[in-house]
Amino acid sequence: MLIVMEKDATEGQIDKVIKTIAGMGLTPVPVPGSQRTAIGIVGNAGPLDPEKFLSLDGVKEAIPVSKPYKLVSREVKPENTCLQFGDVIIGGDEIVVMAGPCAVESPEQCLAIARAVKKAGAQFFRGGAFKPRTSPYSFQGLGKEGLDILARVREETGLFIVTEAIDHENIAIVEEVADIVQIGARNMQNFSLLKRAGKSPKPIMLKRGMSATIEELLMAAEYITSQGNHRIILCERGVRTFADHSRNTLDLSAIPAVKAVSHLPIIVDPSHAAGRRDQVIPLSRGAIAVGAVGLLVEVHNDPTNALSDGPQSLYPEQFEQLMEEVRVLAKLPRG
Ligand code: PEP
Ligand code: MN
């Protein structure tokens, strides 16, 4: 249920509502929004009686929420969630692009790629210091040393940093460097990590699991927001199907489907969807056309020798071309 307060509700009236909810053994969660003061109620096993809340002073509406996810739903917050990083806004009209290698390999590699993607117009640098790899024998990332390299990239280029936290053990040091903490596809249903991300001081980019439904993705986001962190970006990165012409199948229909029911911004990762660089630009065009508010793209200056995901990484020149197209597409009607 969502309790919407009158415009002129006093602090005391809001406090009374919060105390009433807590007194019933339920959890009140303030829902941020510029238009109104609203308090979500979570933790109830069955439907609640709206009259209990409507009788309190300052309460305008008590709206039952029909979806299993509550705080991330549009029923609770009709307007889009926007996240601001300096002058960059994720969730607004601009297309925000996060680009960089799959893995942080060295300062030279990162700085060369970061300068190239920045010059082409990317706003974020991506790169994993902790890598979730299918094989335990594959490169696992540079760990703390990788984070130090990312900090240097930010300092030298001014790019914002998005990097993955794969476990509880290291999320705290990832948070120190990341402007956005990525939770990867394989961890989308790591519920204890999601709860920890919900306590993070940093925004979270939550990638869709490779066999997760939209409802499961939104329930995973709900884990994060129910712990108090409302700054979430969703990312469609392809799901596993019978198709073998690409690594995964990019589910572009997920974008309008998510936007219809959730206020959270959603971006597309064409690189992990495709698994091969020749599909990355065409899929990016499609992503923007269906209303994605950003792209997460792997770029490498020497993909042949990349320590992970070389075959899907764009060459810097291809990334430049992609960004030129992004600028044109961003002006057209979308979504
Ligand atoms: C990544 O972005 O580097 C990554 C591992 O992606 P995913 O979790 O989508 O496979
Ligand atoms: Mn990768």
PDB file of C-alpha atoms and ligand atoms in Angstrom, residues 102 126 131-132 164 182 184-186 207 237 269 272 296 298, ligand 1:
ATOM      1  CA  CYS A 102      35.442  -5.838 -19.878  1.00  0.00           C
ATOM      2  CA  ARG A 126      33.307   0.869 -17.289  1.00  0.00           C
ATOM      3  CA  LYS A 131      35.327 -10.435 -12.704  1.00  0.00           C
ATOM      4  CA  PRO A 132      32.673 -13.160 -12.428  1.00  0.00           C
ATOM      5  CA  GLU A 164      31.151  -4.476 -10.513  1.00  0.00           C
ATOM      6  CA  GLN A 182      27.315  -2.858 -10.913  1.00  0.00           C
ATOM      7  CA  GLY A 184      26.084  -8.526 -12.658  1.00  0.00           C
ATOM      8  CA  ALA A 185      23.678 -10.906 -14.357  1.00  0.00           C
ATOM      9  CA  ARG A 186      24.951 -13.891 -12.380  1.00  0.00           C
ATOM     10  CA  LYS A 207      21.846  -6.322 -14.743  1.00  0.00           C
ATOM     11  CA  ARG A 237      22.001  -7.551 -21.397  1.00  0.00           C
ATOM     12  CA  ASP A 269      24.278  -3.651 -22.865  1.00  0.00           C
ATOM     13  CA  HIS A 272      27.210  -9.087 -23.608  1.00  0.00           C
ATOM     14  CA  LEU A 296      26.859  -0.028 -21.667  1.00  0.00           C
ATOM     15  CA  GLU A 298      32.701  -2.797 -24.198  1.00  0.00           C
TER      16      GLU A 298
HETATM   17  C1  PEP B   1      30.113  -7.224 -17.385  1.00  0.00           C
HETATM   18  O1  PEP B   1      29.393  -6.224 -17.562  1.00  0.00           O
HETATM   19  O2  PEP B   1      31.338  -7.177 -17.404  1.00  0.00           O
HETATM   20  C2  PEP B   1      29.469  -8.545 -17.140  1.00  0.00           C
HETATM   21  C3  PEP B   1      30.150  -9.547 -16.591  1.00  0.00           C
HETATM   22  O3  PEP B   1      28.219  -8.590 -17.572  1.00  0.00           O
HETATM   23  P1  PEP B   1      27.038  -9.631 -17.226  1.00  0.00           P
HETATM   24  O4  PEP B   1      26.936  -9.681 -15.739  1.00  0.00           O
HETATM   25  O5  PEP B   1      25.866  -9.009 -17.902  1.00  0.00           O
HETATM   26  O6  PEP B   1      27.431 -10.941 -17.853  1.00  0.00           O
END
